[in-house]
CSV table of C-alpha atoms and ligand atoms in Angstrom, one decimal:
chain,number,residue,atom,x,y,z
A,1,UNK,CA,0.0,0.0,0.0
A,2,UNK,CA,1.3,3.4,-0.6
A,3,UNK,CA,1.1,6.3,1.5
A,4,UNK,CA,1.1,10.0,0.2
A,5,UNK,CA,3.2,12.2,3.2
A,6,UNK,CA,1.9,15.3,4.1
A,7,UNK,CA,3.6,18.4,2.2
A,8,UNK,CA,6.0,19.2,5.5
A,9,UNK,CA,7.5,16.0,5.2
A,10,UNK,CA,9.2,16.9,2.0
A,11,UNK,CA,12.0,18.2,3.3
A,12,UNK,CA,14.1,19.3,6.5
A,13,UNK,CA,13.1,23.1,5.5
A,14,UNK,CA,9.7,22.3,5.0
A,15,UNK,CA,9.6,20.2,8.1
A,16,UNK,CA,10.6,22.7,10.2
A,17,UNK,CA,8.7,25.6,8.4
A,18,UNK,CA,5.4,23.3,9.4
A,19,UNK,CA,6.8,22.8,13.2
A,20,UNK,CA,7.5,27.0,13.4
A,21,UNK,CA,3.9,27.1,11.9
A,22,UNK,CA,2.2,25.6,15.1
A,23,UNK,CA,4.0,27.4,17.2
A,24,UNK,CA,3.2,30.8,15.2
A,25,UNK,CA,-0.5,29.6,15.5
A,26,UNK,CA,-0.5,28.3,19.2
A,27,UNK,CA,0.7,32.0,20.5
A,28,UNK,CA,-2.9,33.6,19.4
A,29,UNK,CA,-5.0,30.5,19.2
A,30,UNK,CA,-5.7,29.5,23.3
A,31,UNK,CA,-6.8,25.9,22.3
A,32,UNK,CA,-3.5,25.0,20.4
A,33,UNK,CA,-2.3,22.4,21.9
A,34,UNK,CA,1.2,24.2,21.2
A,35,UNK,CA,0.1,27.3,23.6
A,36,UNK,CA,0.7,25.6,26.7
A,37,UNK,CA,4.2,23.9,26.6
A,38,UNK,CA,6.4,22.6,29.5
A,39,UNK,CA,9.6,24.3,30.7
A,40,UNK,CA,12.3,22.1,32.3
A,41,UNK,CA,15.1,24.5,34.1
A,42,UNK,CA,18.0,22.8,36.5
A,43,UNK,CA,17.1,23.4,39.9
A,44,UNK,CA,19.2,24.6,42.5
A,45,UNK,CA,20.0,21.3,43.3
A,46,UNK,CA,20.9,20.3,39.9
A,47,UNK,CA,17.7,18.2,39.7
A,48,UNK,CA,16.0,18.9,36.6
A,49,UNK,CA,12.4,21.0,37.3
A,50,UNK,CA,9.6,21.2,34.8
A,51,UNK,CA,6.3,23.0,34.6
A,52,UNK,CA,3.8,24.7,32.5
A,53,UNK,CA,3.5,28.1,31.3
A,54,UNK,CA,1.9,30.1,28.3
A,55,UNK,CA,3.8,30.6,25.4
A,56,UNK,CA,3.1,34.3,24.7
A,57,UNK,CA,5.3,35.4,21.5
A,58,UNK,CA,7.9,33.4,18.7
A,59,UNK,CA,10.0,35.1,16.1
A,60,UNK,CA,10.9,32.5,13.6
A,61,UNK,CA,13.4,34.9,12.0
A,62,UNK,CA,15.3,35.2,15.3
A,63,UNK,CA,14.7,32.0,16.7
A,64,UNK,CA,13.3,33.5,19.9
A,65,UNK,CA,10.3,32.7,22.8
A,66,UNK,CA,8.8,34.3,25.1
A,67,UNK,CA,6.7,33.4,28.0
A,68,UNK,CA,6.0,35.6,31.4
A,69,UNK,CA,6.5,34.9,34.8
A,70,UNK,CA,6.9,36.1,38.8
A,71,UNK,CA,10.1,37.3,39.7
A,72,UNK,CA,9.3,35.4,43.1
A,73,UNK,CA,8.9,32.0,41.0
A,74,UNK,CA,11.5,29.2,41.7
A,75,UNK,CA,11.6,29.0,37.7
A,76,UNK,CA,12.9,32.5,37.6
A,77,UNK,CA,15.6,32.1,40.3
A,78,UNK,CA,16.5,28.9,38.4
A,79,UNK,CA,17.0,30.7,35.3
A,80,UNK,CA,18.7,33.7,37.0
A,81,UNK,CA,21.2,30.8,38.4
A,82,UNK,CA,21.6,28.6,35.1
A,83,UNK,CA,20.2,30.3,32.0
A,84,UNK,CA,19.9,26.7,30.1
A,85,UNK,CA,16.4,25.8,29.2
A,86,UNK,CA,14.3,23.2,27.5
A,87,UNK,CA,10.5,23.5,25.8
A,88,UNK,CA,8.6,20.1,25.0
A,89,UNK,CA,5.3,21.3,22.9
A,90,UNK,CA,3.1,18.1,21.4
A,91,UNK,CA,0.1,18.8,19.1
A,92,UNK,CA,-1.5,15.6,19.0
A,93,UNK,CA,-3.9,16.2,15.7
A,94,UNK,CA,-0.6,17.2,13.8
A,95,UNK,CA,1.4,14.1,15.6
A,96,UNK,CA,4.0,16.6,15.6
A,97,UNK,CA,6.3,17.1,19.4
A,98,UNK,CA,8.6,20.0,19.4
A,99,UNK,CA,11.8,19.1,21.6
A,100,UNK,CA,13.7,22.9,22.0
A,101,UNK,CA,16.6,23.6,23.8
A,102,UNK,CA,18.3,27.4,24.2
A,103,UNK,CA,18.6,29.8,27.5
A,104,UNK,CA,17.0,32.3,28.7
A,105,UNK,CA,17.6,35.9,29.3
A,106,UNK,CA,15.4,37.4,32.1
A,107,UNK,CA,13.7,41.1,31.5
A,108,UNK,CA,12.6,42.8,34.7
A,109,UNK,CA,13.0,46.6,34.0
A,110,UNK,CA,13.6,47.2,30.4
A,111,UNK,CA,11.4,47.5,27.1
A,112,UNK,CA,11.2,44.3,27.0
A,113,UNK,CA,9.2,43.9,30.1
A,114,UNK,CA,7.3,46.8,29.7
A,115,UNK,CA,5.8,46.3,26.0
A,116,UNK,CA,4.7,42.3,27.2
A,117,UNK,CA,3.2,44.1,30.4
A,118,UNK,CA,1.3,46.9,28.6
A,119,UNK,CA,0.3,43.7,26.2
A,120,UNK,CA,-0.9,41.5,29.0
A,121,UNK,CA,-4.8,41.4,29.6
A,122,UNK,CA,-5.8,42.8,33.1
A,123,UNK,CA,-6.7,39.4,34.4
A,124,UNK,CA,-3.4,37.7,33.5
A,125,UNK,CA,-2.0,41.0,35.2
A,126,UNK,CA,-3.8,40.6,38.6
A,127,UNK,CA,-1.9,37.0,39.0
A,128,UNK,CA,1.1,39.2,39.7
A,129,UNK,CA,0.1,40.7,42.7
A,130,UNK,CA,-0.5,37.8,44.5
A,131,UNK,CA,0.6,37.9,48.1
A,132,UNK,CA,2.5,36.7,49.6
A,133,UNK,CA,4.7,35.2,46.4
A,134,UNK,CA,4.1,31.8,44.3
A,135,UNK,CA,5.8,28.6,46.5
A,136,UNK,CA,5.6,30.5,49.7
A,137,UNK,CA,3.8,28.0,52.5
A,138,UNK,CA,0.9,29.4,53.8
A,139,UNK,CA,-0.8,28.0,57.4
A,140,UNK,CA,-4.2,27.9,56.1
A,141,UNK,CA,-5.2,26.9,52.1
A,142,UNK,CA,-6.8,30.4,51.5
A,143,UNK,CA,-3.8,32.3,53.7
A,144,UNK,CA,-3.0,34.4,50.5
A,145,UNK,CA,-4.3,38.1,49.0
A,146,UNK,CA,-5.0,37.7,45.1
A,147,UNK,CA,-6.7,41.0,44.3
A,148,UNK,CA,-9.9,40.5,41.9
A,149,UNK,CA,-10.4,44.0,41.0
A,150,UNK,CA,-8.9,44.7,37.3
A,151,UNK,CA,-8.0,48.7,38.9
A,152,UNK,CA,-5.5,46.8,40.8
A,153,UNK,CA,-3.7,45.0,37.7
A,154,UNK,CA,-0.6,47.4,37.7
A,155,UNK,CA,0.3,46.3,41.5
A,156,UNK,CA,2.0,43.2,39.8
A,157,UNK,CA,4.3,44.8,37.5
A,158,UNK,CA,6.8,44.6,40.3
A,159,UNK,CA,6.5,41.0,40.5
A,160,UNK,CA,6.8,40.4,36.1
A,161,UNK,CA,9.2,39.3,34.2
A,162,UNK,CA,8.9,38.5,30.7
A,163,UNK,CA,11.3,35.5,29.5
A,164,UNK,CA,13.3,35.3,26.3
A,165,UNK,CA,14.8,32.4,25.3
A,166,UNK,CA,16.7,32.1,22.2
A,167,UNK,CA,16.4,29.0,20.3
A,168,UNK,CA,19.9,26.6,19.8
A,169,UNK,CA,18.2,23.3,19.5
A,170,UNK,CA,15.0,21.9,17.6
A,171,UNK,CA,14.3,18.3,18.1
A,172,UNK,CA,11.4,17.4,15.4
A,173,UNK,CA,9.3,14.4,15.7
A,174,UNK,CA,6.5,13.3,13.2
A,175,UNK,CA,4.3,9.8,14.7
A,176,UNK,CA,3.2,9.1,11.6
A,177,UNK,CA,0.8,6.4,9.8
A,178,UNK,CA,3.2,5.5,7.2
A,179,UNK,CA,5.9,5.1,10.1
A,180,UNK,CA,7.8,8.1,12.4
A,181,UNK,CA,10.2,10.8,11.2
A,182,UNK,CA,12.6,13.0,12.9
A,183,UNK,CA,14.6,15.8,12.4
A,184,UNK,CA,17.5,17.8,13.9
A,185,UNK,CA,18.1,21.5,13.8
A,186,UNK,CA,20.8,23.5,15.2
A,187,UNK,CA,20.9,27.3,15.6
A,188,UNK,CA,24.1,29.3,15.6
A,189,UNK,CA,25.2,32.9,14.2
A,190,UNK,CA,22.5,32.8,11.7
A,191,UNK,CA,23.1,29.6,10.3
A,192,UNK,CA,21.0,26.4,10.4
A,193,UNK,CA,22.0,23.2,10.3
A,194,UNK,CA,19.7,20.1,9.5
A,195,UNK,CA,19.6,16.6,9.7
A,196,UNK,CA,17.6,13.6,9.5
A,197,UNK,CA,18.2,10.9,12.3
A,198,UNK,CA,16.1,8.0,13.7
A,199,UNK,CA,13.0,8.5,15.2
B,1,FMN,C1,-2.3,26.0,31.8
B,1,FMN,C2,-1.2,26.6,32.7
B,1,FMN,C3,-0.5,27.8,32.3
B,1,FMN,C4,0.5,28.3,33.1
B,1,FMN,N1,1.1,29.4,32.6
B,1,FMN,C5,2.2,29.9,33.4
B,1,FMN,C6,2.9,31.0,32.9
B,1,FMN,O1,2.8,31.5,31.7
B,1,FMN,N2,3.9,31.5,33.7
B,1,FMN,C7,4.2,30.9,34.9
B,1,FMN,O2,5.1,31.4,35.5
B,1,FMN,N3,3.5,29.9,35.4
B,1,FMN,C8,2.5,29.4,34.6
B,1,FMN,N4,1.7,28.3,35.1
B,1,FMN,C9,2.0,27.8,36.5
B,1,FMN,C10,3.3,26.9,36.4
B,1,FMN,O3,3.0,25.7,35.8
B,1,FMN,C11,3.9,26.6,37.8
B,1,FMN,O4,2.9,25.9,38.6
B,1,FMN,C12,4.2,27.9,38.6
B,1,FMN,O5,4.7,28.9,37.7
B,1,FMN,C13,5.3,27.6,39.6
B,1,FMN,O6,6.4,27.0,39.0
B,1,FMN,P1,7.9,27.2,39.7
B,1,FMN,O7,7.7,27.0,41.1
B,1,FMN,O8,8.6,26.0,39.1
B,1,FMN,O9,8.5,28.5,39.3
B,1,FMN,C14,0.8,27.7,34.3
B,1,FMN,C15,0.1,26.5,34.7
B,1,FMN,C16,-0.8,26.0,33.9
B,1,FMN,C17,-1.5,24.7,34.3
């Protein structure tokens, strides 16, 4: 029986063209699968530490993230300490994972910060002012101050930080009917280098 490959599949450009695609998609489109991938830092301990967050911009032209988060977060400190990083996004209709690796530079007090704040919608805002800050132990379950009123969105912005990470390594993965493919891309001084390996 013969099986027609989708389009992306018909080379490494195309392959990775389609994989920057989702994630172009997933930073507007809530639902995508692709909007919600998991960050895995090195903890203080050197034990590695992942989690969820929303990815909220990609540049495919520079190979570069962004997601937000509180300064107060063990992620941040993490990052702060050992700027390597690692993304894992899956779309499961597409059968496409997403395997990145790069670091991180962390934007408190610069343009960077501000225009992603002034971006932000007054409800992902208020999660900013939380008090006292995300990990702390608390006596009680409800022994914490999250203001609900939107007028009080801007006492966060102490607490933001928006997260760039620039893209080094892209780990592409295709589970496909007709068998799996996957593809290796690495990132340096504006060149890209591609391979095939076994999936
Ligand atoms: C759907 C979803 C989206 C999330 N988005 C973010 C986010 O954009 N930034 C963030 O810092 N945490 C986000 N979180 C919470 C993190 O997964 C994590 O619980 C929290 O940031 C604490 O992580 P840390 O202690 O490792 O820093 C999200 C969680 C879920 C379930």
């Amino acid at each position: 029986m013969t099986y027609d490959f989708p389009p992306f599949l018909a080379d490494l450009d195309a392959a990775r063209e389609h994989g920057f695609d989702l994630m172009t998609k997933a930073v507007r489109l809530r639902t995508a699968p692709m909007h919600t991938p998991v960050v895995s830092t090195i903890g203080s301990d050197g034990r590695p530490r992942a989690r969820v967050v929303v990815l909220r911009a990609f540049d495919r032209e520079q190979q570069q993230l962004r997601f937000h988060t509180d300064i107060r977060s063990d992620k941040f400190h993490e990052l702060d300490r050992d700027p390597r990083i690692a993304l894992s996004f899956y779309d499961a209709q597409e059968k496409i994972q997403l395997r990145i690796e790069g670091r991180a530079t962390l934007h408190q007090n610069d343009a960077v910060a501000d225009n992603a704040w002034s971006a932000s919608q007054p409800m992902s805002k208020l999660c900013y002012a939380v008090e006292p800050g995300p990990g702390r132990e608390i006596s009680a379950r409800d022994d914490f101050a999250l203001p609900r009123d939107r007028s009080e969105s801007e006492m966060g912005r102490a607490h933001f930080a928006a997260v760039i990470v620039t893209i080094e390594e892209v780990d592409w993965l295709w589970l496909g009917a007709a068998g799996n493919r996957r593809a290796a891309y690495r990132f340096a001084n504006g060149q890209i280098e591609a391979r095939w390996v076994v999936p």
